[in-house]
Coordinates of N, CA, C and O and ligand atoms in Angstrom, one line a residue:
M266 N -65.2 -83.5 -56.3 CA -66.2 -84.4 -56.8 C -66.6 -85.5 -56.0 O -65.8 -86.9 -55.6
K267 N -67.9 -85.8 -55.7 CA -68.1 -86.9 -55.4 C -69.2 -87.3 -56.1 O -70.5 -87.0 -56.3
I268 N -69.4 -88.7 -56.1 CA -70.3 -90.0 -56.6 C -71.0 -90.4 -56.2 O -71.2 -91.2 -55.6
N269 N -72.7 -90.1 -56.4 CA -73.9 -91.5 -56.4 C -73.7 -92.5 -56.7 O -73.5 -92.7 -58.1
P270 N -73.2 -93.7 -56.2 CA -72.8 -95.3 -57.0 C -74.2 -94.8 -57.9 O -73.7 -96.2 -58.8
A271 N -74.9 -94.2 -57.5 CA -76.5 -94.8 -58.3 C -76.1 -94.6 -60.2 O -76.4 -94.7 -61.0
H272 N -74.7 -93.2 -60.2 CA -74.7 -93.0 -61.1 C -73.5 -92.7 -62.0 O -73.3 -92.6 -62.6
L273 N -72.9 -94.2 -61.2 CA -71.7 -95.0 -61.8 C -71.8 -96.2 -62.6 O -71.9 -97.3 -62.0
G274 N -70.9 -96.8 -63.2 CA -71.1 -97.5 -64.6 C -69.6 -98.7 -64.3 O -68.6 -97.1 -64.4
F275 N -69.7 -99.1 -64.9 CA -68.0 -99.7 -64.8 C -67.7 -100.4 -66.5 O -68.6 -101.7 -66.6
D276 N -67.0 -100.2 -66.7 CA -66.2 -101.4 -68.3 C -65.6 -102.5 -66.9 O -65.0 -102.0 -65.6
I277 N -65.3 -103.8 -68.0 CA -65.1 -105.1 -66.4 C -62.9 -104.8 -67.3 O -62.2 -105.0 -66.7
D278 N -63.0 -105.8 -68.6 CA -61.5 -105.4 -68.8 C -60.4 -104.8 -68.6 O -61.4 -103.7 -69.1
G279 N -59.5 -104.5 -67.5 CA -58.8 -103.7 -67.4 C -59.2 -102.7 -66.3 O -58.8 -101.5 -66.1
V280 N -60.1 -102.6 -66.0 CA -60.7 -101.6 -64.5 C -61.6 -103.3 -63.8 O -60.9 -103.1 -63.0
V281 N -62.1 -104.0 -63.7 CA -62.7 -104.9 -63.0 C -62.1 -105.8 -62.7 O -61.9 -106.4 -61.8
A282 N -61.6 -106.5 -64.0 CA -60.6 -107.5 -64.3 C -59.6 -107.5 -64.7 O -59.2 -106.3 -65.5
D283 N -58.2 -107.6 -63.9 CA -56.8 -107.7 -64.6 C -56.5 -108.7 -65.3 O -55.6 -109.3 -65.7
T284 N -57.3 -107.9 -66.4 CA -56.7 -109.0 -67.7 C -55.9 -108.6 -68.7 O -55.2 -109.3 -69.2
G285 N -54.8 -107.5 -68.3 CA -52.8 -107.1 -68.3 C -52.5 -108.6 -67.9 O -51.8 -109.0 -68.7
G286 N -52.6 -108.2 -66.4 CA -52.0 -108.9 -66.0 C -52.5 -111.0 -66.4 O -51.8 -111.8 -66.1
A287 N -53.3 -111.0 -66.6 CA -53.7 -112.7 -66.8 C -52.7 -112.8 -68.2 O -52.6 -113.8 -68.8
F288 N -53.0 -111.8 -69.3 CA -52.8 -111.8 -70.5 C -51.2 -112.1 -70.4 O -50.8 -113.3 -71.1
I289 N -50.2 -111.5 -69.8 CA -48.8 -111.6 -69.2 C -48.7 -112.9 -68.8 O -47.8 -113.8 -69.2
R290 N -49.5 -113.6 -67.7 CA -49.8 -114.8 -67.7 C -49.4 -115.8 -67.9 O -48.6 -116.8 -68.0
I291 N -50.7 -115.8 -69.1 CA -50.6 -117.0 -70.4 C -49.6 -116.9 -70.9 O -49.4 -118.0 -71.2
A292 N -49.2 -115.8 -71.4 CA -47.8 -115.8 -72.3 C -47.3 -116.4 -71.7 O -46.3 -117.5 -72.3
C293 N -46.2 -116.4 -70.7 CA -45.4 -117.1 -70.1 C -45.8 -118.1 -69.3 O -44.5 -118.9 -70.2
E294 N -47.0 -119.0 -69.2 CA -47.1 -120.3 -68.7 C -47.5 -120.9 -69.8 O -47.4 -122.5 -70.1
E295 N -47.9 -120.3 -70.7 CA -48.6 -121.8 -72.0 C -48.1 -121.1 -73.3 O -47.9 -122.2 -74.2
Y296 N -47.0 -120.3 -73.7 CA -46.5 -120.3 -74.5 C -44.6 -119.5 -74.2 O -43.9 -119.3 -74.5
G297 N -44.3 -119.6 -72.8 CA -43.4 -119.9 -72.9 C -42.4 -118.6 -73.0 O -41.2 -117.7 -72.9
I298 N -43.5 -117.2 -73.2 CA -42.8 -115.9 -73.3 C -42.8 -114.9 -72.0 O -43.5 -114.6 -71.0
S299 N -41.7 -115.3 -71.7 CA -41.4 -114.7 -69.9 C -40.8 -113.5 -69.8 O -40.8 -113.2 -68.4
S300 N -40.6 -112.8 -71.0 CA -40.2 -111.6 -70.7 C -41.0 -110.0 -70.7 O -40.8 -108.6 -70.5
L301 N -42.2 -110.6 -70.9 CA -43.1 -109.7 -70.7 C -43.8 -108.6 -69.4 O -43.8 -109.8 -68.3
T302 N -43.6 -107.5 -69.3 CA -44.5 -106.8 -68.5 C -45.7 -106.0 -68.2 O -45.7 -106.2 -69.7
L303 N -46.6 -105.3 -67.4 CA -47.5 -105.4 -67.9 C -46.8 -103.5 -68.3 O -48.0 -103.2 -69.3
E304 N -45.8 -102.8 -68.0 CA -45.5 -101.9 -69.0 C -45.2 -102.2 -70.2 O -45.0 -100.8 -71.0
D305 N -45.1 -103.2 -70.8 CA -44.5 -103.1 -71.9 C -46.3 -102.9 -73.0 O -46.2 -102.9 -73.8
I306 N -46.7 -103.1 -73.0 CA -48.8 -103.0 -72.4 C -48.9 -101.1 -73.1 O -49.5 -101.4 -72.0
T307 N -48.3 -100.7 -73.9 CA -48.0 -99.6 -73.8 C -49.3 -99.0 -75.1 O -50.0 -97.5 -75.3
S308 N -49.9 -99.7 -75.8 CA -51.3 -99.4 -76.3 C -52.8 -100.4 -76.3 O -51.9 -101.6 -76.1
F309 N -53.7 -100.0 -76.6 CA -54.8 -100.1 -76.3 C -54.9 -101.8 -76.8 O -55.8 -102.7 -76.7
D310 N -54.5 -101.4 -78.7 CA -54.4 -102.8 -78.8 C -53.2 -103.5 -79.1 O -51.6 -103.0 -79.9
V311 N -53.3 -104.1 -78.3 CA -51.4 -104.9 -78.0 C -51.1 -105.2 -79.0 O -49.9 -106.1 -78.8
V312 N -51.2 -105.8 -80.8 CA -51.1 -106.1 -81.8 C -49.9 -104.7 -81.6 O -48.7 -105.5 -82.4
D313 N -50.2 -103.8 -81.7 CA -49.7 -102.5 -82.2 C -48.5 -102.1 -81.0 O -47.3 -101.4 -81.3
C314 N -48.4 -103.0 -80.1 CA -46.8 -102.4 -79.1 C -46.1 -104.0 -78.8 O -44.9 -103.8 -78.0
L315 N -46.6 -104.8 -79.0 CA -46.0 -106.0 -78.9 C -45.3 -106.9 -79.6 O -46.0 -107.2 -81.0
D316 N -44.0 -107.4 -79.5 CA -43.3 -108.2 -80.7 C -43.8 -108.8 -80.3 O -42.5 -110.4 -80.2
M317 N -45.2 -109.8 -80.7 CA -45.4 -110.9 -80.5 C -45.9 -112.0 -81.7 O -46.8 -110.8 -82.6
D318 N -45.8 -113.0 -81.9 CA -46.8 -113.5 -83.0 C -49.0 -113.6 -82.9 O -48.8 -113.5 -81.5
Q319 N -48.8 -113.1 -83.7 CA -50.3 -112.4 -83.8 C -51.3 -113.2 -83.3 O -52.4 -113.3 -83.1
G320 N -51.4 -114.5 -83.7 CA -52.3 -115.5 -83.5 C -52.1 -115.9 -82.1 O -53.1 -116.1 -81.8
I321 N -50.8 -115.6 -81.2 CA -51.4 -116.2 -80.4 C -51.6 -115.1 -79.6 O -52.0 -115.6 -78.6
I322 N -51.3 -113.7 -79.7 CA -52.4 -112.7 -79.3 C -53.8 -113.3 -79.0 O -54.8 -113.0 -77.9
E323 N -54.1 -113.5 -80.4 CA -55.4 -113.7 -80.8 C -55.7 -114.9 -79.8 O -57.0 -114.5 -79.0
A324 N -55.2 -115.9 -79.4 CA -55.4 -117.1 -78.8 C -55.9 -116.7 -77.7 O -56.6 -117.1 -77.3
I325 N -54.9 -115.9 -76.8 CA -54.9 -115.5 -75.6 C -56.1 -114.9 -75.4 O -57.1 -115.2 -74.2
F326 N -56.3 -113.7 -76.1 CA -57.6 -112.7 -75.8 C -59.2 -113.7 -76.0 O -60.1 -113.8 -75.7
G327 N -58.8 -114.7 -77.2 CA -60.0 -116.0 -77.4 C -60.4 -116.6 -76.2 O -61.6 -116.2 -75.5
R328 N -59.0 -116.9 -75.2 CA -59.9 -117.7 -74.2 C -60.0 -116.5 -73.0 O -61.0 -117.4 -72.2
L329 N -59.6 -115.8 -72.6 CA -60.0 -114.7 -72.0 C -61.6 -114.4 -72.2 O -62.6 -114.1 -70.7
L330 N -61.9 -114.5 -73.5 CA -63.5 -113.9 -73.7 C -64.5 -115.0 -73.2 O -65.4 -114.6 -72.9
D331 N -63.9 -115.7 -74.1 CA -64.8 -117.4 -73.8 C -64.7 -118.4 -72.7 O -66.4 -118.5 -72.2
D332 N -63.6 -118.1 -72.0 CA -64.0 -118.7 -70.3 C -63.4 -117.9 -69.5 O -61.9 -118.8 -69.5
P333 N -63.4 -117.1 -68.9 CA -62.6 -115.7 -67.9 C -62.1 -116.9 -66.5 O -61.1 -116.9 -66.4
L334 N -63.2 -117.7 -66.4 CA -63.1 -118.5 -65.3 C -61.9 -119.6 -65.7 O -60.4 -119.8 -64.7
D335 N -61.7 -120.7 -66.2 CA -61.4 -121.0 -67.0 C -59.8 -120.5 -67.1 O -58.3 -121.4 -66.4
A336 N -59.6 -119.5 -67.7 CA -58.0 -118.7 -68.0 C -57.5 -118.1 -66.8 O -56.6 -117.6 -66.7
G337 N -58.5 -118.3 -65.9 CA -57.7 -117.5 -64.6 C -57.8 -116.3 -64.3 O -57.2 -115.3 -63.6
L338 N -59.1 -115.9 -65.0 CA -58.9 -114.2 -65.0 C -59.4 -114.0 -63.2 O -60.3 -114.4 -62.8
Q339 N -58.5 -112.9 -63.0 CA -58.6 -112.5 -61.5 C -59.3 -111.2 -61.4 O -58.9 -110.0 -62.1
P340 N -60.4 -110.3 -60.3 CA -60.2 -109.0 -60.4 C -58.9 -107.9 -60.5 O -58.1 -109.2 -59.2
M341 N -59.1 -107.1 -60.0 CA -58.1 -106.3 -60.1 C -58.5 -106.4 -58.1 O -59.2 -106.6 -57.1
Q342 N -57.0 -106.4 -57.6 CA -56.6 -105.6 -56.3 C -57.8 -104.8 -55.9 O -58.0 -103.6 -56.2
D343 N -58.7 -105.6 -54.4 CA -60.1 -104.3 -53.6 C -61.3 -104.5 -54.7 O -62.2 -104.2 -54.6
A344 N -60.7 -104.6 -55.9 CA -62.5 -104.5 -56.6 C -63.6 -105.0 -56.0 O -64.4 -104.2 -56.2
V345 N -63.2 -106.1 -55.7 CA -64.5 -106.8 -55.2 C -64.9 -106.2 -54.0 O -66.2 -106.5 -53.9
S346 N -64.2 -106.0 -53.0 CA -64.9 -105.3 -51.8 C -65.2 -104.3 -51.8 O -66.6 -104.0 -51.7
V347 N -64.7 -103.1 -52.7 CA -65.3 -102.2 -52.9 C -66.6 -102.2 -54.1 O -67.9 -101.3 -53.5
L348 N -66.5 -102.7 -54.8 CA -68.2 -103.1 -55.7 C -69.2 -103.5 -54.5 O -70.3 -103.1 -54.7
H349 N -68.8 -104.6 -53.8 CA -69.7 -105.3 -52.7 C -69.7 -103.5 -51.7 O -71.2 -103.6 -51.4
S350 N -69.3 -102.8 -51.4 CA -69.9 -101.7 -51.1 C -70.4 -100.5 -51.6 O -71.4 -100.3 -51.2
L351 N -70.0 -100.5 -52.8 CA -71.1 -99.9 -53.4 C -72.8 -100.0 -53.6 O -73.5 -99.4 -53.5
A352 N -72.5 -101.5 -54.0 CA -73.8 -102.2 -54.3 C -74.5 -101.8 -53.0 O -76.2 -102.5 -53.2
A353 N -74.4 -101.5 -51.7 CA -75.0 -101.8 -50.9 C -76.1 -100.3 -51.0 O -76.8 -100.0 -50.7
K354 N -75.2 -99.9 -51.4 CA -76.3 -98.5 -52.2 C -77.1 -97.9 -53.4 O -77.8 -97.6 -53.1
A355 N -76.3 -98.7 -54.6 CA -77.6 -99.0 -56.2 C -76.6 -100.3 -56.4 O -76.1 -100.7 -55.9
P356 N -77.5 -100.5 -57.4 CA -77.2 -101.7 -57.9 C -75.9 -101.3 -58.9 O -75.8 -100.2 -59.7
L357 N -74.7 -102.1 -59.1 CA -73.6 -102.3 -60.0 C -74.3 -102.3 -61.4 O -75.0 -102.9 -62.2
T358 N -73.3 -101.5 -62.2 CA -74.2 -101.5 -63.5 C -72.3 -101.5 -64.5 O -71.7 -101.4 -64.0
F359 N -72.4 -102.7 -65.2 CA -71.4 -103.2 -65.9 C -71.3 -102.9 -67.5 O -72.8 -103.6 -68.0
V360 N -71.4 -102.3 -68.5 CA -71.2 -101.7 -69.9 C -69.9 -102.3 -70.3 O -68.1 -101.9 -70.5
T361 N -69.2 -104.1 -71.1 CA -68.2 -103.9 -71.3 C -68.5 -104.3 -73.1 O -69.2 -104.8 -73.5
A362 N -67.5 -104.1 -74.1 CA -67.6 -104.7 -75.3 C -66.9 -105.8 -75.8 O -67.1 -106.2 -77.2
R363 N -67.0 -106.8 -74.3 CA -67.2 -108.5 -74.8 C -68.6 -108.5 -75.6 O -69.3 -108.5 -76.0
P364 N -67.8 -109.5 -77.0 CA -69.3 -110.2 -77.5 C -70.2 -110.4 -77.0 O -71.0 -110.9 -77.3
H365 N -69.5 -111.6 -75.5 CA -70.6 -112.3 -75.7 C -70.9 -112.4 -73.9 O -69.4 -112.2 -72.7
E366 N -72.2 -112.0 -73.3 CA -72.3 -111.7 -72.3 C -72.2 -113.2 -71.5 O -71.9 -112.7 -69.7
E367 N -72.3 -114.5 -71.5 CA -72.5 -115.6 -70.4 C -71.1 -115.7 -69.5 O -71.5 -115.7 -68.4
P368 N -70.3 -115.7 -70.7 CA -69.0 -115.8 -69.7 C -68.5 -115.1 -68.9 O -68.3 -115.2 -67.5
I369 N -68.5 -113.9 -69.3 CA -68.2 -112.9 -68.2 C -69.6 -112.6 -66.7 O -69.3 -112.3 -65.7
A370 N -70.4 -112.8 -67.1 CA -72.0 -113.2 -66.2 C -71.6 -113.8 -65.5 O -71.4 -114.2 -64.3
R371 N -70.6 -115.3 -65.7 CA -70.0 -116.7 -64.7 C -69.4 -115.7 -63.9 O -69.1 -116.1 -62.3
W372 N -68.9 -115.2 -64.8 CA -66.8 -114.5 -64.6 C -67.4 -114.2 -62.8 O -67.0 -114.0 -61.2
L373 N -68.6 -112.9 -62.7 CA -69.2 -112.3 -61.8 C -69.4 -112.5 -61.2 O -69.3 -112.1 -59.7
E374 N -70.0 -113.5 -61.4 CA -71.0 -114.5 -60.6 C -69.8 -115.4 -59.1 O -70.6 -115.5 -58.4
H375 N -69.0 -115.1 -59.9 CA -68.1 -116.0 -58.7 C -67.5 -115.3 -57.9 O -67.6 -116.2 -56.7
F376 N -67.3 -113.8 -58.9 CA -66.5 -113.8 -57.4 C -67.4 -112.4 -56.7 O -66.5 -111.7 -55.4
L377 N -68.6 -112.7 -57.5 CA -70.2 -111.5 -56.1 C -70.6 -112.3 -55.7 O -70.9 -114.2 -55.5
Q378 N -71.0 -111.6 -54.6 CA -71.8 -112.1 -53.4 C -73.2 -112.7 -54.3 O -73.4 -111.1 -55.3
P379 N -74.1 -113.3 -54.1 CA -75.0 -113.9 -54.8 C -76.2 -113.0 -54.7 O -76.5 -112.0 -55.8
D380 N -76.6 -111.9 -53.9 CA -77.4 -110.8 -53.2 C -76.9 -110.0 -54.8 O -77.4 -109.2 -54.7
T381 N -76.1 -109.7 -54.5 CA -74.7 -108.6 -55.3 C -75.1 -108.7 -56.6 O -75.4 -108.3 -57.6
F382 N -74.7 -110.0 -57.2 CA -74.7 -110.5 -58.5 C -76.4 -110.4 -59.1 O -76.3 -109.8 -60.2
K383 N -77.0 -110.5 -58.4 CA -78.4 -110.7 -59.1 C -79.2 -109.7 -59.1 O -80.3 -109.3 -59.9
S384 N -78.6 -108.1 -58.2 CA -79.0 -107.2 -58.7 C -77.6 -105.7 -60.0 O -78.8 -105.3 -59.9
I385 N -77.3 -107.0 -60.7 CA -76.0 -106.1 -61.3 C -76.8 -105.8 -63.1 O -77.8 -106.7 -63.1
R386 N -76.8 -104.6 -63.2 CA -77.1 -104.9 -64.7 C -75.6 -105.2 -65.2 O -74.8 -104.1 -65.8
L387 N -75.7 -105.8 -66.2 CA -74.9 -106.2 -67.3 C -74.6 -105.9 -68.6 O -75.1 -106.7 -69.4
I388 N -74.3 -105.5 -69.6 CA -74.4 -105.4 -70.8 C -73.3 -105.5 -71.4 O -72.3 -105.1 -71.9
A389 N -73.1 -106.5 -72.6 CA -71.9 -107.0 -73.5 C -72.4 -106.5 -74.8 O -73.3 -107.1 -75.5
M390 N -71.8 -105.8 -74.9 CA -71.8 -104.9 -76.2 C -71.4 -105.5 -78.0 O -71.8 -104.3 -78.5
G391 N -70.2 -106.2 -77.6 CA -69.9 -106.8 -78.6 C -68.7 -105.6 -78.9 O -68.2 -106.1 -80.5
V392 N -68.4 -104.2 -79.4 CA -68.0 -102.9 -80.1 C -67.8 -101.9 -79.1 O -68.6 -101.9 -78.1
H393 N -67.1 -101.5 -79.4 CA -66.4 -100.5 -78.0 C -66.9 -99.2 -78.9 O -67.6 -98.2 -77.4
D394 N -67.3 -98.9 -80.0 CA -68.1 -97.3 -80.2 C -69.6 -97.3 -80.0 O -70.1 -96.0 -80.2
R395 N -70.4 -97.8 -79.4 CA -71.9 -97.5 -79.2 C -71.9 -98.2 -77.6 O -73.0 -97.4 -77.0
K396 N -70.8 -97.8 -77.2 CA -70.6 -97.9 -75.3 C -71.7 -96.5 -74.7 O -72.1 -96.3 -73.9
T397 N -71.2 -95.3 -75.2 CA -72.2 -94.2 -75.6 C -73.3 -93.9 -75.0 O -73.7 -93.1 -74.1
S398 N -74.2 -94.8 -76.4 CA -75.6 -94.3 -76.2 C -75.8 -95.2 -75.4 O -77.1 -94.5 -74.3
Y399 N -75.6 -96.2 -74.9 CA -75.7 -97.2 -73.9 C -75.9 -96.3 -72.7 O -77.1 -96.7 -72.0
I400 N -74.4 -95.9 -72.5 CA -73.8 -95.7 -70.9 C -75.5 -94.2 -70.6 O -75.7 -94.2 -69.7
K401 N -75.6 -93.5 -71.1 CA -77.1 -92.4 -71.8 C -77.8 -93.2 -71.2 O -78.5 -92.3 -70.5
N402 N -78.2 -93.6 -71.9 CA -79.9 -94.4 -71.5 C -79.9 -94.9 -70.4 O -81.2 -95.1 -70.0
L403 N -78.9 -95.9 -70.0 CA -78.9 -95.9 -68.6 C -78.6 -95.2 -67.8 O -78.8 -95.3 -66.7
G404 N -78.8 -93.6 -67.7 CA -78.9 -93.2 -66.6 C -77.1 -92.6 -65.9 O -77.7 -92.1 -64.9
L405 N -76.5 -93.3 -66.7 CA -75.0 -92.7 -65.4 C -74.5 -91.3 -66.1 O -74.3 -91.3 -67.2
K406 N -73.6 -91.3 -65.5 CA -73.1 -89.8 -64.8 C -71.9 -89.9 -65.3 O -70.8 -88.6 -65.8
Y407 N -71.5 -91.0 -64.8 CA -69.9 -91.2 -64.3 C -69.3 -92.6 -64.8 O -70.2 -93.6 -64.4
F408 N -68.1 -93.1 -66.0 CA -68.1 -94.3 -65.8 C -66.6 -94.6 -65.8 O -66.0 -94.0 -66.4
V409 N -66.0 -95.6 -65.6 CA -64.7 -95.8 -65.4 C -64.0 -96.8 -66.6 O -64.9 -98.3 -66.6
D410 N -63.0 -95.8 -67.0 CA -63.1 -97.4 -68.3 C -61.4 -97.6 -68.4 O -60.3 -96.6 -68.4
D411 N -60.6 -97.5 -68.8 CA -59.4 -98.3 -69.1 C -58.8 -98.1 -71.1 O -58.1 -98.2 -71.4
R412 N -59.8 -97.8 -71.5 CA -59.9 -97.5 -73.4 C -60.2 -96.1 -73.7 O -61.0 -95.8 -73.4
L413 N -58.6 -95.3 -73.8 CA -58.9 -93.6 -73.9 C -59.8 -93.6 -75.0 O -60.5 -92.3 -74.9
Q414 N -60.0 -94.2 -75.7 CA -60.8 -93.1 -76.9 C -62.7 -93.7 -76.6 O -62.7 -92.4 -76.3
T415 N -62.5 -94.6 -75.8 CA -64.0 -94.4 -75.4 C -64.0 -93.5 -74.1 O -65.3 -92.9 -74.1
C416 N -63.4 -93.3 -73.6 CA -63.7 -91.7 -72.6 C -63.2 -90.7 -73.0 O -64.4 -89.9 -72.3
R417 N -62.9 -90.7 -73.7 CA -62.8 -89.6 -75.3 C -64.4 -89.6 -75.4 O -64.9 -88.4 -75.5
K418 N -65.0 -90.4 -76.0 CA -66.3 -90.2 -76.6 C -67.4 -89.7 -75.3 O -68.3 -89.1 -75.4
L419 N -67.2 -90.0 -74.4 CA -68.0 -90.1 -73.4 C -68.4 -88.5 -73.2 O -69.0 -88.0 -72.6
A420 N -66.9 -88.4 -73.0 CA -66.4 -86.6 -72.3 C -67.1 -86.3 -73.3 O -67.8 -85.3 -72.6
E421 N -67.6 -86.6 -74.4 CA -68.3 -85.3 -75.3 C -69.4 -85.6 -75.5 O -70.2 -84.6 -75.8
A422 N -69.5 -86.7 -74.5 CA -71.3 -87.1 -74.8 C -71.9 -86.4 -73.8 O -73.1 -86.0 -73.1
G423 N -70.3 -85.9 -72.8 CA -71.8 -84.7 -71.3 C -71.5 -86.0 -70.3 O -71.9 -85.3 -69.2
I424 N -70.2 -87.6 -70.3 CA -70.6 -88.5 -69.2 C -68.9 -88.2 -68.6 O -67.9 -88.6 -70.0
T425 N -68.6 -88.0 -67.9 CA -67.4 -88.2 -66.5 C -66.9 -89.1 -67.0 O -67.5 -90.0 -66.2
P426 N -66.0 -89.2 -67.2 CA -65.1 -90.4 -67.9 C -64.3 -91.2 -66.4 O -63.5 -89.6 -66.3
L427 N -63.7 -91.8 -66.1 CA -62.9 -91.6 -65.0 C -62.2 -92.8 -65.9 O -62.0 -94.3 -65.6
V428 N -60.8 -92.8 -66.4 CA -59.5 -93.2 -67.4 C -59.2 -94.5 -65.6 O -57.8 -93.6 -65.2
Y429 N -59.3 -95.4 -66.1 CA -58.5 -96.3 -64.7 C -57.3 -96.4 -65.4 O -57.0 -97.1 -66.8
N430 N -56.1 -95.8 -64.4 CA -54.8 -96.1 -64.7 C -54.3 -97.5 -65.4 O -54.3 -97.7 -64.1
Q431 N -53.5 -97.2 -66.7 CA -53.1 -98.1 -67.1 C -51.6 -97.5 -68.3 O -51.9 -96.7 -68.5
P432 N -50.7 -98.6 -68.0 CA -49.9 -98.3 -69.2 C -50.3 -97.9 -70.2 O -49.4 -97.3 -71.2
W433 N -51.2 -98.5 -70.8 CA -51.9 -98.1 -72.2 C -52.3 -96.8 -72.2 O -53.4 -96.7 -73.6
N434 N -52.8 -96.3 -71.5 CA -54.2 -95.2 -71.6 C -52.8 -93.7 -70.6 O -53.5 -93.0 -70.4
K435 N -51.7 -94.1 -70.6 CA -51.5 -92.4 -69.7 C -51.0 -91.9 -70.5 O -51.1 -90.2 -69.3
N436 N -50.8 -91.6 -71.7 CA -50.7 -90.4 -72.4 C -51.5 -89.6 -73.4 O -52.3 -90.0 -73.8
G437 N -51.6 -88.3 -73.2 CA -52.0 -87.2 -73.8 C -53.6 -87.1 -73.8 O -54.9 -87.4 -74.8
H438 N -53.0 -87.0 -72.8 CA -55.2 -86.6 -72.6 C -55.2 -85.9 -71.2 O -54.1 -86.2 -70.4
D439 N -56.0 -85.3 -70.4 CA -55.9 -84.6 -68.8 C -57.8 -85.0 -68.4 O -58.4 -84.2 -68.2
L440 N -57.9 -86.2 -69.0 CA -59.6 -86.8 -68.2 C -59.1 -87.4 -67.0 O -58.2 -87.3 -66.4
P441 N -60.2 -87.3 -66.3 CA -60.2 -87.9 -64.8 C -59.6 -88.9 -64.4 O -59.9 -89.9 -65.4
T442 N -58.9 -90.1 -63.9 CA -58.2 -90.7 -63.4 C -58.5 -91.2 -62.1 O -59.0 -90.5 -61.5
V443 N -58.2 -92.4 -62.3 CA -58.6 -93.4 -60.7 C -57.2 -94.7 -60.5 O -57.0 -94.6 -61.9
N444 N -56.6 -94.6 -60.2 CA -55.6 -95.6 -60.0 C -55.7 -96.6 -59.4 O -55.2 -97.4 -60.2
N445 N -56.5 -97.1 -58.7 CA -57.3 -98.1 -57.8 C -58.3 -98.6 -57.7 O -59.3 -96.9 -57.5
W446 N -58.5 -99.9 -56.9 CA -60.1 -99.7 -56.5 C -60.4 -98.7 -54.9 O -61.6 -97.9 -55.0
Q447 N -59.1 -97.9 -54.5 CA -59.4 -97.1 -53.0 C -59.7 -95.8 -53.6 O -60.7 -95.2 -52.9
D448 N -58.8 -95.3 -54.7 CA -60.1 -94.2 -55.6 C -61.3 -94.4 -56.3 O -61.4 -93.2 -55.3
I449 N -61.6 -95.4 -56.6 CA -63.2 -95.2 -56.6 C -63.7 -95.2 -55.7 O -65.1 -94.3 -55.8
Q450 N -63.6 -96.1 -54.1 CA -64.1 -95.8 -53.0 C -64.0 -94.7 -52.5 O -64.9 -94.1 -52.1
A451 N -62.7 -94.0 -52.6 CA -62.4 -92.6 -52.2 C -64.2 -91.7 -52.8 O -64.4 -90.2 -52.1
L452 N -64.0 -91.6 -54.0 CA -64.9 -91.0 -54.8 C -65.9 -91.1 -54.2 O -67.4 -90.2 -54.7
C453 N -66.5 -92.4 -54.0 CA -68.1 -92.2 -53.9 C -68.2 -92.0 -52.5 O -69.5 -92.1 -52.0
A454 N -67.5 -92.1 -51.5 CA -67.8 -92.0 -49.7 C -68.5 -90.9 -49.6 O -68.9 -89.7 -50.0
E455 N -69.1 -90.7 -49.0 CA -70.3 -89.2 -48.3 C -69.7 -88.3 -47.5 O -68.9 -89.0 -47.0
Ligands
LIG789 MG1 -61.1 -101.9 -70.7

């Protein structure tokens, strides 16, 4: 499988951004919950797998959604360098279920080179379940996402999902996966 970068799109949280890592750090630094590790997040719906006050969970995700830069959200290892190398071949496309585009646009602008950022396509859907039709309309054939339900829907619609391996998506599927950004780079290499 060799992927033309022009046909590849990316989810942001859990793929480009280390949202799980940021969640754990904020839980520790701001709420004193120090026992949490990434492996404890075994469900995409964090409320279902962590024995943690729902109000705190919502407050942390609220911060990550409203001001990801201020919340200290970091890119995944190698994400920025691989995105720049892919951007040399085709504009980057991001489709996120985040409700607001502006905070995550500022986050991308902070980490991407100005020329790369200027040419991105960024769609903030607000919901998970309409991603498929958008991704199809954008002409994408491959999409990297960490939410299994989204990946299954993409596969049903004829788009090849690449499940970005995370503790919350490891079980119960036989879809193609990537472990890290080096894997993504390798799939796109000529
Ligand atoms: Mg995600």
